[in-house]
GROMACS .gro file of C-alpha atoms in nm:
model
  106
    1MET     CA    1   1.172  -1.074  -0.641
    2ASN     CA    2   0.882  -1.131  -0.745
    3HIS     CA    3   0.599  -1.270  -0.503
    4ARG     CA    4   0.309  -1.429  -0.684
    5PRO     CA    5  -0.004  -1.564  -0.477
    6ALA     CA    6   0.023  -1.892  -0.674
    7ARG     CA    7   0.351  -2.006  -0.502
    8LEU     CA    8   0.166  -2.046  -0.184
    9VAL     CA    9  -0.042  -2.298  -0.340
   10LEU     CA   10   0.224  -2.608  -0.339
   11PRO     CA   11   0.293  -2.544   0.030
   12LEU     CA   12  -0.055  -2.539   0.124
   13LEU     CA   13  -0.194  -2.848  -0.023
   14ALA     CA   14   0.138  -3.029   0.106
   15VAL     CA   15   0.055  -2.945   0.467
   16ALA     CA   16  -0.345  -3.023   0.391
   17LEU     CA   17  -0.231  -3.344   0.274
   18ALA     CA   18   0.007  -3.415   0.569
   19GLY     CA   19  -0.285  -3.327   0.781
   20PHE     CA   20  -0.488  -3.586   0.621
   21ALA     CA   21  -0.241  -3.814   0.652
   22LEU     CA   22  -0.195  -3.751   1.006
   23SER     CA   23  -0.572  -3.828   1.063
   24PHE     CA   24  -0.543  -4.167   0.943
   25VAL     CA   25  -0.243  -4.238   1.193
   26ASP     CA   26  -0.467  -4.066   1.463
   27ALA     CA   27  -0.756  -4.265   1.360
   28ALA     CA   28  -0.543  -4.581   1.423
   29LEU     CA   29  -0.371  -4.481   1.745
   30LEU     CA   30  -0.722  -4.440   1.907
   31ARG     CA   31  -0.893  -4.756   1.769
   32GLU     CA   32  -0.773  -4.952   2.098
   33HIS     CA   33  -0.931  -4.682   2.342
   34HIS     CA   34  -1.266  -4.635   2.113
   35ALA     CA   35  -1.288  -5.025   2.101
   36VAL     CA   36  -1.279  -5.048   2.460
   37ARG     CA   37  -1.567  -4.799   2.497
   38ILE     CA   38  -1.777  -4.948   2.236
   39ASP     CA   39  -1.791  -5.262   2.398
   40THR     CA   40  -1.870  -5.092   2.709
   41SER     CA   41  -2.158  -4.937   2.556
   42HIS     CA   42  -2.267  -5.275   2.358
   43ALA     CA   43  -2.240  -5.425   2.716
   44LEU     CA   44  -2.505  -5.153   2.882
   45ALA     CA   45  -2.707  -5.198   2.620
   46LYS     CA   46  -2.719  -5.568   2.650
   47ARG     CA   47  -2.769  -5.559   3.034
   48LEU     CA   48  -3.047  -5.312   3.011
   49GLY     CA   49  -3.213  -5.552   2.711
   50LEU     CA   50  -3.193  -5.249   2.454
   51THR     CA   51  -3.246  -5.316   2.087
   52ASP     CA   52  -2.960  -5.125   1.918
   53ILE     CA   53  -2.730  -4.832   2.084
   54ALA     CA   54  -2.840  -4.516   1.961
   55LEU     CA   55  -2.620  -4.356   1.687
   56PHE     CA   56  -2.715  -4.017   1.666
   57THR     CA   57  -2.916  -3.785   1.892
   58GLU     CA   58  -3.125  -3.595   1.639
   59ALA     CA   59  -3.457  -3.710   1.493
   60ARG     CA   60  -3.607  -4.061   1.540
   61TYR     CA   61  -3.486  -4.186   1.215
   62THR     CA   62  -3.157  -4.077   1.232
   63ARG     CA   63  -3.076  -4.227   1.578
   64HIS     CA   64  -3.066  -4.585   1.395
   65PRO     CA   65  -3.179  -4.695   1.044
   66SER     CA   66  -3.355  -4.995   1.239
   67GLN     CA   67  -3.582  -4.755   1.442
   68ALA     CA   68  -3.685  -4.557   1.149
   69ASP     CA   69  -4.072  -4.478   1.154
   70LEU     CA   70  -4.191  -4.576   0.782
   71HIS     CA   71  -4.516  -4.362   0.829
   72ALA     CA   72  -4.375  -4.023   0.907
   73PRO     CA   73  -4.493  -3.760   0.645
   74PHE     CA   74  -4.203  -3.602   0.418
   75GLN     CA   75  -3.946  -3.844   0.554
   76ASP     CA   76  -3.787  -4.027   0.259
   77HIS     CA   77  -3.929  -3.768   0.028
   78PRO     CA   78  -3.684  -3.765  -0.278
   79LEU     CA   79  -3.675  -3.379  -0.304
   80ALA     CA   80  -3.766  -3.313   0.099
   81LEU     CA   81  -3.457  -3.104   0.240
   82GLU     CA   82  -3.249  -3.278   0.458
   83HIS     CA   83  -3.325  -3.094   0.859
   84PHE     CA   84  -3.042  -3.286   1.033
   85PRO     CA   85  -2.672  -3.278   0.968
   86THR     CA   86  -2.687  -3.652   1.022
   87GLY     CA   87  -2.928  -3.771   0.793
   88SER     CA   88  -2.614  -3.726   0.529
   89LEU     CA   89  -2.366  -3.945   0.696
   90ILE     CA   90  -2.583  -4.250   0.639
   91ALA     CA   91  -2.816  -4.403   0.390
   92PRO     CA   92  -3.195  -4.393   0.366
   93PRO     CA   93  -3.332  -4.735   0.533
   94ARG     CA   94  -3.429  -5.010   0.295
   95HIS     CA   95  -3.809  -5.031   0.288
   96GLU     CA   96  -3.960  -5.380   0.263
   97TYR     CA   97  -4.199  -5.420  -0.022
   98LEU     CA   98  -4.559  -5.406   0.096
   99ASP     CA   99  -4.697  -5.682  -0.214
  100ARG     CA  100  -4.501  -5.935  -0.069
  101THR     CA  101  -4.667  -6.260  -0.043
  102THR     CA  102  -4.710  -6.430   0.299
  103ALA     CA  103  -4.618  -6.767   0.405
  104ARG     CA  104  -4.991  -6.874   0.566
  105ALA     CA  105  -5.329  -6.650   0.536
  106ASP     CA  106  -5.422  -6.488   0.847
   0.00000   0.00000   0.00000
């Protein structure tokens, strides 16, 4: 009997797709458990008077997009390398245009 390595591709693909589908089932089953934990975190942030909960624990600009400091050098440069893995999980913060008009003169 001729054993070709290509015959293993279809079963491995089926196992990978089954694992992918099971990850969605697992996420649906754990949704309530995580919802309770997230509600507890929100209540703690409210009780302590925090503005936001921290999403990540790495750099300042990856903890929460609303807390990004706009004056950090090389933070949002188009060709800058990403130093932290969480920077690839969220989009860069939207910056306000500096040439906007004010409602009243200072």
